[in-house]
């Protein structure tokens, strides 16, 4: 992005102040807003930055003689957010593509959650009765086989966002989500390996399913 000439997107004022509207990927919560606004505020040449959470846009003002617009985009990249000049057509195309991607992941997560839940109901009923441990282990491993690729695909938006934040030395709402999903899955595999009575693959998939609903809406 730094190699692109961004001067055509900059608004100039007579007092030497420049401003630019940027579309920013990865803005999900108030924590993201704070990270962007406080991070940009640490740059002496930047006079102000305002984040619009609903539109995923950032308005930035800086002293034109001290900073180039490419440096503003690079600064956002260092904070873990990919930014590019706001262009209405591009923003609309990106929003449509993201909605379609989320809908596909939502469908996969919902389908997997229903199938794992059917297996879990059989295990729950058997735990209160006389289910054979071998059968219970088989159902747990079958649930793991469904959950692993599904969680990797359906949870990718959360995992990638968390990784970007951690690389930038920050924490956003997707970091605890990722930690929770990974820990629940690892604990379930450990329980299954130890022939335990309980596993939580259904909980992992239901969590991702409802989180994707929230992300889509």
mmCIF file with all atom_site columns, C-alpha atoms in Angstrom:
data_model
loop_
_atom_site.group_PDB
_atom_site.id
_atom_site.type_symbol
_atom_site.label_atom_id
_atom_site.label_alt_id
_atom_site.label_comp_id
_atom_site.label_asym_id
_atom_site.label_entity_id
_atom_site.label_seq_id
_atom_site.pdbx_PDB_ins_code
_atom_site.Cartn_x
_atom_site.Cartn_y
_atom_site.Cartn_z
_atom_site.occupancy
_atom_site.B_iso_or_equiv
_atom_site.pdbx_formal_charge
_atom_site.auth_seq_id
_atom_site.auth_comp_id
_atom_site.auth_asym_id
_atom_site.auth_atom_id
_atom_site.pdbx_PDB_model_num
ATOM 1   C CA . UNK A 1 1   ? 0.000   0.000   0.000  1.00 0.00 ? 1   UNK A CA 1
ATOM 2   C CA . UNK A 1 2   ? 2.883   2.364   0.749  1.00 0.00 ? 2   UNK A CA 1
ATOM 3   C CA . UNK A 1 3   ? 3.948   2.246   -2.923 1.00 0.00 ? 3   UNK A CA 1
ATOM 4   C CA . UNK A 1 4   ? 0.581   3.605   -4.070 1.00 0.00 ? 4   UNK A CA 1
ATOM 5   C CA . UNK A 1 5   ? 0.250   7.346   -4.605 1.00 0.00 ? 5   UNK A CA 1
ATOM 6   C CA . UNK A 1 6   ? -2.439  8.403   -2.144 1.00 0.00 ? 6   UNK A CA 1
ATOM 7   C CA . UNK A 1 7   ? -2.187  12.145  -2.755 1.00 0.00 ? 7   UNK A CA 1
ATOM 8   C CA . UNK A 1 8   ? -5.284  12.129  -4.987 1.00 0.00 ? 8   UNK A CA 1
ATOM 9   C CA . UNK A 1 9   ? -7.370  11.041  -1.986 1.00 0.00 ? 9   UNK A CA 1
ATOM 10  C CA . UNK A 1 10  ? -6.105  13.806  0.317  1.00 0.00 ? 10  UNK A CA 1
ATOM 11  C CA . UNK A 1 11  ? -8.056  16.975  1.077  1.00 0.00 ? 11  UNK A CA 1
ATOM 12  C CA . UNK A 1 12  ? -5.873  20.055  1.572  1.00 0.00 ? 12  UNK A CA 1
ATOM 13  C CA . UNK A 1 13  ? -6.552  23.145  3.672  1.00 0.00 ? 13  UNK A CA 1
ATOM 14  C CA . UNK A 1 14  ? -4.971  26.567  3.416  1.00 0.00 ? 14  UNK A CA 1
ATOM 15  C CA . UNK A 1 15  ? -3.459  26.273  6.904  1.00 0.00 ? 15  UNK A CA 1
ATOM 16  C CA . UNK A 1 16  ? -1.311  23.272  5.923  1.00 0.00 ? 16  UNK A CA 1
ATOM 17  C CA . UNK A 1 17  ? -3.618  20.638  7.399  1.00 0.00 ? 17  UNK A CA 1
ATOM 18  C CA . UNK A 1 18  ? -4.377  17.559  5.300  1.00 0.00 ? 18  UNK A CA 1
ATOM 19  C CA . UNK A 1 19  ? -7.128  15.010  5.850  1.00 0.00 ? 19  UNK A CA 1
ATOM 20  C CA . UNK A 1 20  ? -8.159  11.694  4.360  1.00 0.00 ? 20  UNK A CA 1
ATOM 21  C CA . UNK A 1 21  ? -10.953 9.156   4.714  1.00 0.00 ? 21  UNK A CA 1
ATOM 22  C CA . UNK A 1 22  ? -9.734  5.572   5.025  1.00 0.00 ? 22  UNK A CA 1
ATOM 23  C CA . UNK A 1 23  ? -11.633 2.303   4.949  1.00 0.00 ? 23  UNK A CA 1
ATOM 24  C CA . UNK A 1 24  ? -10.143 -0.047  7.525  1.00 0.00 ? 24  UNK A CA 1
ATOM 25  C CA . UNK A 1 25  ? -10.519 -3.813  7.657  1.00 0.00 ? 25  UNK A CA 1
ATOM 26  C CA . UNK A 1 26  ? -10.717 -5.483  11.033 1.00 0.00 ? 26  UNK A CA 1
ATOM 27  C CA . UNK A 1 27  ? -12.588 -2.857  13.057 1.00 0.00 ? 27  UNK A CA 1
ATOM 28  C CA . UNK A 1 28  ? -14.881 -4.975  15.233 1.00 0.00 ? 28  UNK A CA 1
ATOM 29  C CA . UNK A 1 29  ? -15.321 -3.350  18.624 1.00 0.00 ? 29  UNK A CA 1
ATOM 30  C CA . UNK A 1 30  ? -14.675 -0.382  20.888 1.00 0.00 ? 30  UNK A CA 1
ATOM 31  C CA . UNK A 1 31  ? -11.259 -1.841  21.641 1.00 0.00 ? 31  UNK A CA 1
ATOM 32  C CA . UNK A 1 32  ? -10.347 -1.565  17.957 1.00 0.00 ? 32  UNK A CA 1
ATOM 33  C CA . UNK A 1 33  ? -11.506 2.052   17.943 1.00 0.00 ? 33  UNK A CA 1
ATOM 34  C CA . UNK A 1 34  ? -9.355  2.853   20.965 1.00 0.00 ? 34  UNK A CA 1
ATOM 35  C CA . UNK A 1 35  ? -6.337  1.054   19.513 1.00 0.00 ? 35  UNK A CA 1
ATOM 36  C CA . UNK A 1 36  ? -6.549  3.043   16.275 1.00 0.00 ? 36  UNK A CA 1
ATOM 37  C CA . UNK A 1 37  ? -7.264  6.441   17.784 1.00 0.00 ? 37  UNK A CA 1
ATOM 38  C CA . UNK A 1 38  ? -4.680  6.155   20.552 1.00 0.00 ? 38  UNK A CA 1
ATOM 39  C CA . UNK A 1 39  ? -2.106  4.578   18.244 1.00 0.00 ? 39  UNK A CA 1
ATOM 40  C CA . UNK A 1 40  ? -2.386  7.354   15.667 1.00 0.00 ? 40  UNK A CA 1
ATOM 41  C CA . UNK A 1 41  ? -2.396  9.987   18.415 1.00 0.00 ? 41  UNK A CA 1
ATOM 42  C CA . UNK A 1 42  ? 1.130   8.914   19.365 1.00 0.00 ? 42  UNK A CA 1
ATOM 43  C CA . UNK A 1 43  ? 2.364   10.224  16.011 1.00 0.00 ? 43  UNK A CA 1
ATOM 44  C CA . UNK A 1 44  ? 3.246   13.922  16.616 1.00 0.00 ? 44  UNK A CA 1
ATOM 45  C CA . UNK A 1 45  ? 2.317   15.014  13.093 1.00 0.00 ? 45  UNK A CA 1
ATOM 46  C CA . UNK A 1 46  ? -1.201  13.556  13.328 1.00 0.00 ? 46  UNK A CA 1
ATOM 47  C CA . UNK A 1 47  ? -3.665  16.043  14.787 1.00 0.00 ? 47  UNK A CA 1
ATOM 48  C CA . UNK A 1 48  ? -6.653  13.758  15.144 1.00 0.00 ? 48  UNK A CA 1
ATOM 49  C CA . UNK A 1 49  ? -8.235  10.469  14.152 1.00 0.00 ? 49  UNK A CA 1
ATOM 50  C CA . UNK A 1 50  ? -11.922 9.585   14.417 1.00 0.00 ? 50  UNK A CA 1
ATOM 51  C CA . UNK A 1 51  ? -13.185 6.046   13.909 1.00 0.00 ? 51  UNK A CA 1
ATOM 52  C CA . UNK A 1 52  ? -16.677 5.245   12.655 1.00 0.00 ? 52  UNK A CA 1
ATOM 53  C CA . UNK A 1 53  ? -17.314 1.722   13.922 1.00 0.00 ? 53  UNK A CA 1
ATOM 54  C CA . UNK A 1 54  ? -20.501 1.160   11.921 1.00 0.00 ? 54  UNK A CA 1
ATOM 55  C CA . UNK A 1 55  ? -18.949 2.183   8.594  1.00 0.00 ? 55  UNK A CA 1
ATOM 56  C CA . UNK A 1 56  ? -15.447 0.853   9.396  1.00 0.00 ? 56  UNK A CA 1
ATOM 57  C CA . UNK A 1 57  ? -13.905 4.149   8.379  1.00 0.00 ? 57  UNK A CA 1
ATOM 58  C CA . UNK A 1 58  ? -11.265 6.404   9.876  1.00 0.00 ? 58  UNK A CA 1
ATOM 59  C CA . UNK A 1 59  ? -10.946 10.145  9.345  1.00 0.00 ? 59  UNK A CA 1
ATOM 60  C CA . UNK A 1 60  ? -7.390  11.383  9.868  1.00 0.00 ? 60  UNK A CA 1
ATOM 61  C CA . UNK A 1 61  ? -5.967  14.912  9.967  1.00 0.00 ? 61  UNK A CA 1
ATOM 62  C CA . UNK A 1 62  ? -2.231  15.673  9.983  1.00 0.00 ? 62  UNK A CA 1
ATOM 63  C CA . UNK A 1 63  ? 0.310   18.398  9.299  1.00 0.00 ? 63  UNK A CA 1
ATOM 64  C CA . UNK A 1 64  ? 1.016   18.051  5.608  1.00 0.00 ? 64  UNK A CA 1
ATOM 65  C CA . UNK A 1 65  ? 4.581   19.347  5.827  1.00 0.00 ? 65  UNK A CA 1
ATOM 66  C CA . UNK A 1 66  ? 5.550   16.674  8.354  1.00 0.00 ? 66  UNK A CA 1
ATOM 67  C CA . UNK A 1 67  ? 3.855   13.525  7.090  1.00 0.00 ? 67  UNK A CA 1
ATOM 68  C CA . UNK A 1 68  ? 2.927   11.853  3.835  1.00 0.00 ? 68  UNK A CA 1
ATOM 69  C CA . UNK A 1 69  ? -0.433  10.062  3.471  1.00 0.00 ? 69  UNK A CA 1
ATOM 70  C CA . UNK A 1 70  ? 1.344   6.760   2.832  1.00 0.00 ? 70  UNK A CA 1
ATOM 71  C CA . UNK A 1 71  ? 2.848   7.012   6.318  1.00 0.00 ? 71  UNK A CA 1
ATOM 72  C CA . UNK A 1 72  ? -0.638  7.186   7.826  1.00 0.00 ? 72  UNK A CA 1
ATOM 73  C CA . UNK A 1 73  ? -1.605  3.940   6.100  1.00 0.00 ? 73  UNK A CA 1
ATOM 74  C CA . UNK A 1 74  ? 1.673   2.333   7.179  1.00 0.00 ? 74  UNK A CA 1
ATOM 75  C CA . UNK A 1 75  ? 1.015   3.403   10.766 1.00 0.00 ? 75  UNK A CA 1
ATOM 76  C CA . UNK A 1 76  ? -2.378  1.704   10.697 1.00 0.00 ? 76  UNK A CA 1
ATOM 77  C CA . UNK A 1 77  ? -0.727  -1.397  9.274  1.00 0.00 ? 77  UNK A CA 1
ATOM 78  C CA . UNK A 1 78  ? 1.729   -1.399  12.169 1.00 0.00 ? 78  UNK A CA 1
ATOM 79  C CA . UNK A 1 79  ? -1.257  -1.306  14.525 1.00 0.00 ? 79  UNK A CA 1
ATOM 80  C CA . UNK A 1 80  ? -2.645  -4.451  12.867 1.00 0.00 ? 80  UNK A CA 1
ATOM 81  C CA . UNK A 1 81  ? -5.265  -2.882  10.588 1.00 0.00 ? 81  UNK A CA 1
ATOM 82  C CA . UNK A 1 82  ? -5.216  -2.948  6.800  1.00 0.00 ? 82  UNK A CA 1
ATOM 83  C CA . UNK A 1 83  ? -6.317  0.434   5.468  1.00 0.00 ? 83  UNK A CA 1
ATOM 84  C CA . UNK A 1 84  ? -6.955  1.872   2.033  1.00 0.00 ? 84  UNK A CA 1
ATOM 85  C CA . UNK A 1 85  ? -8.540  5.072   0.706  1.00 0.00 ? 85  UNK A CA 1
ATOM 86  C CA . UNK A 1 86  ? -12.293 5.095   1.012  1.00 0.00 ? 86  UNK A CA 1
ATOM 87  C CA . UNK A 1 87  ? -13.950 4.603   -2.375 1.00 0.00 ? 87  UNK A CA 1
ATOM 88  C CA . UNK A 1 88  ? -17.696 3.995   -2.245 1.00 0.00 ? 88  UNK A CA 1
ATOM 89  C CA . UNK A 1 89  ? -17.780 1.415   -5.051 1.00 0.00 ? 89  UNK A CA 1
ATOM 90  C CA . UNK A 1 90  ? -14.895 -0.597  -3.647 1.00 0.00 ? 90  UNK A CA 1
ATOM 91  C CA . UNK A 1 91  ? -16.382 -0.460  -0.167 1.00 0.00 ? 91  UNK A CA 1
ATOM 92  C CA . UNK A 1 92  ? -19.715 -1.798  -1.412 1.00 0.00 ? 92  UNK A CA 1
ATOM 93  C CA . UNK A 1 93  ? -18.058 -4.628  -3.352 1.00 0.00 ? 93  UNK A CA 1
ATOM 94  C CA . UNK A 1 94  ? -15.979 -5.553  -0.315 1.00 0.00 ? 94  UNK A CA 1
ATOM 95  C CA . UNK A 1 95  ? -19.031 -5.558  1.948  1.00 0.00 ? 95  UNK A CA 1
ATOM 96  C CA . UNK A 1 96  ? -20.941 -7.863  -0.407 1.00 0.00 ? 96  UNK A CA 1
ATOM 97  C CA . UNK A 1 97  ? -17.999 -10.265 -0.651 1.00 0.00 ? 97  UNK A CA 1
ATOM 98  C CA . UNK A 1 98  ? -17.614 -10.328 3.134  1.00 0.00 ? 98  UNK A CA 1
ATOM 99  C CA . UNK A 1 99  ? -21.321 -11.003 3.641  1.00 0.00 ? 99  UNK A CA 1
ATOM 100 C CA . UNK A 1 100 ? -21.212 -13.927 1.218  1.00 0.00 ? 100 UNK A CA 1
ATOM 101 C CA . UNK A 1 101 ? -18.141 -15.354 2.917  1.00 0.00 ? 101 UNK A CA 1
ATOM 102 C CA . UNK A 1 102 ? -19.733 -15.065 6.357  1.00 0.00 ? 102 UNK A CA 1
ATOM 103 C CA . UNK A 1 103 ? -22.939 -16.678 5.100  1.00 0.00 ? 103 UNK A CA 1
ATOM 104 C CA . UNK A 1 104 ? -21.004 -19.673 3.754  1.00 0.00 ? 104 UNK A CA 1
ATOM 105 C CA . UNK A 1 105 ? -19.122 -20.071 7.018  1.00 0.00 ? 105 UNK A CA 1
ATOM 106 C CA . UNK A 1 106 ? -22.350 -19.678 8.969  1.00 0.00 ? 106 UNK A CA 1
ATOM 107 C CA . UNK A 1 107 ? -24.021 -22.431 6.957  1.00 0.00 ? 107 UNK A CA 1
ATOM 108 C CA . UNK A 1 108 ? -21.083 -24.801 7.416  1.00 0.00 ? 108 UNK A CA 1
ATOM 109 C CA . UNK A 1 109 ? -20.929 -24.104 11.161 1.00 0.00 ? 109 UNK A CA 1
ATOM 110 C CA . UNK A 1 110 ? -24.672 -24.620 11.577 1.00 0.00 ? 110 UNK A CA 1
ATOM 111 C CA . UNK A 1 111 ? -24.679 -27.885 9.623  1.00 0.00 ? 111 UNK A CA 1
ATOM 112 C CA . UNK A 1 112 ? -21.719 -29.243 11.599 1.00 0.00 ? 112 UNK A CA 1
ATOM 113 C CA . UNK A 1 113 ? -23.198 -28.106 14.921 1.00 0.00 ? 113 UNK A CA 1
ATOM 114 C CA . UNK A 1 114 ? -26.453 -29.958 14.240 1.00 0.00 ? 114 UNK A CA 1
ATOM 115 C CA . UNK A 1 115 ? -24.657 -33.188 13.354 1.00 0.00 ? 115 UNK A CA 1
ATOM 116 C CA . UNK A 1 116 ? -22.350 -33.018 16.366 1.00 0.00 ? 116 UNK A CA 1
ATOM 117 C CA . UNK A 1 117 ? -25.329 -32.248 18.586 1.00 0.00 ? 117 UNK A CA 1
ATOM 118 C CA . UNK A 1 118 ? -27.035 -35.439 17.405 1.00 0.00 ? 118 UNK A CA 1
ATOM 119 C CA . UNK A 1 119 ? -23.968 -37.417 18.439 1.00 0.00 ? 119 UNK A CA 1
ATOM 120 C CA . UNK A 1 120 ? -23.802 -35.561 21.748 1.00 0.00 ? 120 UNK A CA 1
ATOM 121 C CA . UNK A 1 121 ? -27.434 -36.331 22.576 1.00 0.00 ? 121 UNK A CA 1
ATOM 122 C CA . UNK A 1 122 ? -26.690 -40.020 22.119 1.00 0.00 ? 122 UNK A CA 1
ATOM 123 C CA . UNK A 1 123 ? -23.695 -39.721 24.461 1.00 0.00 ? 123 UNK A CA 1
ATOM 124 C CA . UNK A 1 124 ? -25.654 -37.741 27.063 1.00 0.00 ? 124 UNK A CA 1
ATOM 125 C CA . UNK A 1 125 ? -28.451 -40.286 27.056 1.00 0.00 ? 125 UNK A CA 1
ATOM 126 C CA . UNK A 1 126 ? -25.936 -43.109 27.282 1.00 0.00 ? 126 UNK A CA 1
ATOM 127 C CA . UNK A 1 127 ? -24.033 -41.508 30.166 1.00 0.00 ? 127 UNK A CA 1
ATOM 128 C CA . UNK A 1 128 ? -27.204 -41.615 32.221 1.00 0.00 ? 128 UNK A CA 1
ATOM 129 C CA . UNK A 1 129 ? -27.695 -45.233 31.212 1.00 0.00 ? 129 UNK A CA 1
ATOM 130 C CA . UNK A 1 130 ? -25.265 -47.947 30.267 1.00 0.00 ? 130 UNK A CA 1
ATOM 131 C CA . UNK A 1 131 ? -23.488 -46.762 27.103 1.00 0.00 ? 131 UNK A CA 1
ATOM 132 C CA . UNK A 1 132 ? -20.463 -48.815 26.178 1.00 0.00 ? 132 UNK A CA 1
ATOM 133 C CA . UNK A 1 133 ? -17.203 -46.804 26.651 1.00 0.00 ? 133 UNK A CA 1
ATOM 134 C CA . UNK A 1 134 ? -16.001 -47.871 23.210 1.00 0.00 ? 134 UNK A CA 1
ATOM 135 C CA . UNK A 1 135 ? -19.170 -46.520 21.607 1.00 0.00 ? 135 UNK A CA 1
ATOM 136 C CA . UNK A 1 136 ? -18.878 -43.276 23.559 1.00 0.00 ? 136 UNK A CA 1
ATOM 137 C CA . UNK A 1 137 ? -15.255 -42.841 22.457 1.00 0.00 ? 137 UNK A CA 1
ATOM 138 C CA . UNK A 1 138 ? -16.257 -43.517 18.859 1.00 0.00 ? 138 UNK A CA 1
ATOM 139 C CA . UNK A 1 139 ? -18.930 -40.800 18.981 1.00 0.00 ? 139 UNK A CA 1
ATOM 140 C CA . UNK A 1 140 ? -16.448 -38.371 20.539 1.00 0.00 ? 140 UNK A CA 1
ATOM 141 C CA . UNK A 1 141 ? -13.794 -39.041 17.890 1.00 0.00 ? 141 UNK A CA 1
ATOM 142 C CA . UNK A 1 142 ? -16.401 -38.738 15.155 1.00 0.00 ? 142 UNK A CA 1
ATOM 143 C CA . UNK A 1 143 ? -17.427 -35.370 16.613 1.00 0.00 ? 143 UNK A CA 1
ATOM 144 C CA . UNK A 1 144 ? -13.776 -34.291 16.633 1.00 0.00 ? 144 UNK A CA 1
ATOM 145 C CA . UNK A 1 145 ? -13.415 -35.341 13.007 1.00 0.00 ? 145 UNK A CA 1
ATOM 146 C CA . UNK A 1 146 ? -16.343 -33.100 12.071 1.00 0.00 ? 146 UNK A CA 1
ATOM 147 C CA . UNK A 1 147 ? -15.382 -30.215 14.352 1.00 0.00 ? 147 UNK A CA 1
ATOM 148 C CA . UNK A 1 148 ? -11.704 -29.792 13.452 1.00 0.00 ? 148 UNK A CA 1
ATOM 149 C CA . UNK A 1 149 ? -11.987 -28.806 9.753  1.00 0.00 ? 149 UNK A CA 1
ATOM 150 C CA . UNK A 1 150 ? -15.261 -26.993 10.376 1.00 0.00 ? 150 UNK A CA 1
ATOM 151 C CA . UNK A 1 151 ? -13.846 -24.875 13.197 1.00 0.00 ? 151 UNK A CA 1
ATOM 152 C CA . UNK A 1 152 ? -10.760 -24.074 11.114 1.00 0.00 ? 152 UNK A CA 1
ATOM 153 C CA . UNK A 1 153 ? -12.951 -22.849 8.245  1.00 0.00 ? 153 UNK A CA 1
ATOM 154 C CA . UNK A 1 154 ? -15.811 -21.206 10.134 1.00 0.00 ? 154 UNK A CA 1
ATOM 155 C CA . UNK A 1 155 ? -13.573 -19.578 12.721 1.00 0.00 ? 155 UNK A CA 1
ATOM 156 C CA . UNK A 1 156 ? -11.038 -18.196 10.266 1.00 0.00 ? 156 UNK A CA 1
ATOM 157 C CA . UNK A 1 157 ? -12.292 -14.561 10.436 1.00 0.00 ? 157 UNK A CA 1
ATOM 158 C CA . UNK A 1 158 ? -11.826 -14.578 14.215 1.00 0.00 ? 158 UNK A CA 1
ATOM 159 C CA . UNK A 1 159 ? -8.474  -16.380 14.128 1.00 0.00 ? 159 UNK A CA 1
ATOM 160 C CA . UNK A 1 160 ? -6.983  -14.085 11.482 1.00 0.00 ? 160 UNK A CA 1
ATOM 161 C CA . UNK A 1 161 ? -8.183  -10.961 13.279 1.00 0.00 ? 161 UNK A CA 1
ATOM 162 C CA . UNK A 1 162 ? -6.722  -12.192 16.574 1.00 0.00 ? 162 UNK A CA 1
ATOM 163 C CA . UNK A 1 163 ? -3.396  -13.017 14.922 1.00 0.00 ? 163 UNK A CA 1
ATOM 164 C CA . UNK A 1 164 ? -3.144  -9.562  13.344 1.00 0.00 ? 164 UNK A CA 1
ATOM 165 C CA . UNK A 1 165 ? -3.849  -7.931  16.693 1.00 0.00 ? 165 UNK A CA 1
ATOM 166 C CA . UNK A 1 166 ? -1.260  -10.019 18.533 1.00 0.00 ? 166 UNK A CA 1
ATOM 167 C CA . UNK A 1 167 ? 1.373   -9.340  15.872 1.00 0.00 ? 167 UNK A CA 1
ATOM 168 C CA . UNK A 1 168 ? 0.757   -5.636  16.411 1.00 0.00 ? 168 UNK A CA 1
ATOM 169 C CA . UNK A 1 169 ? 1.101   -6.063  20.179 1.00 0.00 ? 169 UNK A CA 1
ATOM 170 C CA . UNK A 1 170 ? -2.584  -5.380  20.792 1.00 0.00 ? 170 UNK A CA 1
ATOM 171 C CA . UNK A 1 171 ? -5.645  -7.293  21.972 1.00 0.00 ? 171 UNK A CA 1
ATOM 172 C CA . UNK A 1 172 ? -9.071  -7.145  20.350 1.00 0.00 ? 172 UNK A CA 1
ATOM 173 C CA . UNK A 1 173 ? -12.297 -9.026  21.025 1.00 0.00 ? 173 UNK A CA 1
ATOM 174 C CA . UNK A 1 174 ? -11.280 -11.856 18.685 1.00 0.00 ? 174 UNK A CA 1
ATOM 175 C CA . UNK A 1 175 ? -8.290  -12.780 20.854 1.00 0.00 ? 175 UNK A CA 1
ATOM 176 C CA . UNK A 1 176 ? -10.347 -14.168 23.786 1.00 0.00 ? 176 UNK A CA 1
ATOM 177 C CA . UNK A 1 177 ? -12.729 -15.782 21.285 1.00 0.00 ? 177 UNK A CA 1
ATOM 178 C CA . UNK A 1 178 ? -9.829  -17.593 19.642 1.00 0.00 ? 178 UNK A CA 1
ATOM 179 C CA . UNK A 1 179 ? -8.359  -18.625 22.985 1.00 0.00 ? 179 UNK A CA 1
ATOM 180 C CA . UNK A 1 180 ? -11.723 -19.967 24.141 1.00 0.00 ? 180 UNK A CA 1
ATOM 181 C CA . UNK A 1 181 ? -12.335 -21.962 20.959 1.00 0.00 ? 181 UNK A CA 1
ATOM 182 C CA . UNK A 1 182 ? -8.829  -23.448 20.922 1.00 0.00 ? 182 UNK A CA 1
ATOM 183 C CA . UNK A 1 183 ? -8.864  -24.341 24.629 1.00 0.00 ? 183 UNK A CA 1
ATOM 184 C CA . UNK A 1 184 ? -12.307 -25.951 24.419 1.00 0.00 ? 184 UNK A CA 1
ATOM 185 C CA . UNK A 1 185 ? -11.246 -28.009 21.413 1.00 0.00 ? 185 UNK A CA 1
ATOM 186 C CA . UNK A 1 186 ? -7.928  -29.078 22.965 1.00 0.00 ? 186 UNK A CA 1
ATOM 187 C CA . UNK A 1 187 ? -9.627  -29.985 26.239 1.00 0.00 ? 187 UNK A CA 1
ATOM 188 C CA . UNK A 1 188 ? -12.217 -32.043 24.373 1.00 0.00 ? 188 UNK A CA 1
ATOM 189 C CA . UNK A 1 189 ? -9.526  -33.939 22.478 1.00 0.00 ? 189 UNK A CA 1
ATOM 190 C CA . UNK A 1 190 ? -7.668  -34.578 25.748 1.00 0.00 ? 190 UNK A CA 1
ATOM 191 C CA . UNK A 1 191 ? -10.849 -35.860 27.398 1.00 0.00 ? 191 UNK A CA 1
ATOM 192 C CA . UNK A 1 192 ? -11.565 -38.109 24.428 1.00 0.00 ? 192 UNK A CA 1
ATOM 193 C CA . UNK A 1 193 ? -7.990  -39.423 24.422 1.00 0.00 ? 193 UNK A CA 1
ATOM 194 C CA . UNK A 1 194 ? -8.322  -40.231 28.137 1.00 0.00 ? 194 UNK A CA 1
ATOM 195 C CA . UNK A 1 195 ? -11.680 -41.998 27.520 1.00 0.00 ? 195 UNK A CA 1
ATOM 196 C CA . UNK A 1 196 ? -13.499 -39.295 29.473 1.00 0.00 ? 196 UNK A CA 1
ATOM 197 C CA . UNK A 1 197 ? -17.257 -39.101 29.749 1.00 0.00 ? 197 UNK A CA 1
ATOM 198 C CA . UNK A 1 198 ? -17.548 -35.520 28.476 1.00 0.00 ? 198 UNK A CA 1
ATOM 199 C CA . UNK A 1 199 ? -16.348 -33.603 25.432 1.00 0.00 ? 199 UNK A CA 1
ATOM 200 C CA . UNK A 1 200 ? -17.317 -30.149 24.220 1.00 0.00 ? 200 UNK A CA 1
ATOM 201 C CA . UNK A 1 201 ? -17.097 -30.245 20.445 1.00 0.00 ? 201 UNK A CA 1
ATOM 202 C CA . UNK A 1 202 ? -20.773 -29.326 20.248 1.00 0.00 ? 202 UNK A CA 1
ATOM 203 C CA . UNK A 1 203 ? -20.142 -26.265 22.412 1.00 0.00 ? 203 UNK A CA 1
ATOM 204 C CA . UNK A 1 204 ? -17.264 -25.159 20.175 1.00 0.00 ? 204 UNK A CA 1
ATOM 205 C CA . UNK A 1 205 ? -19.394 -25.319 17.049 1.00 0.00 ? 205 UNK A CA 1
ATOM 206 C CA . UNK A 1 206 ? -22.430 -23.686 18.623 1.00 0.00 ? 206 UNK A CA 1
ATOM 207 C CA . UNK A 1 207 ? -20.226 -20.861 19.893 1.00 0.00 ? 207 UNK A CA 1
ATOM 208 C CA . UNK A 1 208 ? -18.822 -20.250 16.410 1.00 0.00 ? 208 UNK A CA 1
ATOM 209 C CA . UNK A 1 209 ? -22.303 -20.502 14.901 1.00 0.00 ? 209 UNK A CA 1
ATOM 210 C CA . UNK A 1 210 ? -23.752 -17.779 17.125 1.00 0.00 ? 210 UNK A CA 1
ATOM 211 C CA . UNK A 1 211 ? -20.635 -15.609 16.843 1.00 0.00 ? 211 UNK A CA 1
ATOM 212 C CA . UNK A 1 212 ? -20.923 -15.757 13.058 1.00 0.00 ? 212 UNK A CA 1
ATOM 213 C CA . UNK A 1 213 ? -24.571 -14.720 13.300 1.00 0.00 ? 213 UNK A CA 1
ATOM 214 C CA . UNK A 1 214 ? -23.483 -11.690 15.307 1.00 0.00 ? 214 UNK A CA 1
ATOM 215 C CA . UNK A 1 215 ? -20.668 -10.906 12.871 1.00 0.00 ? 215 UNK A CA 1
ATOM 216 C CA . UNK A 1 216 ? -23.025 -11.200 9.893  1.00 0.00 ? 216 UNK A CA 1
ATOM 217 C CA . UNK A 1 217 ? -25.652 -8.948  11.452 1.00 0.00 ? 217 UNK A CA 1
#
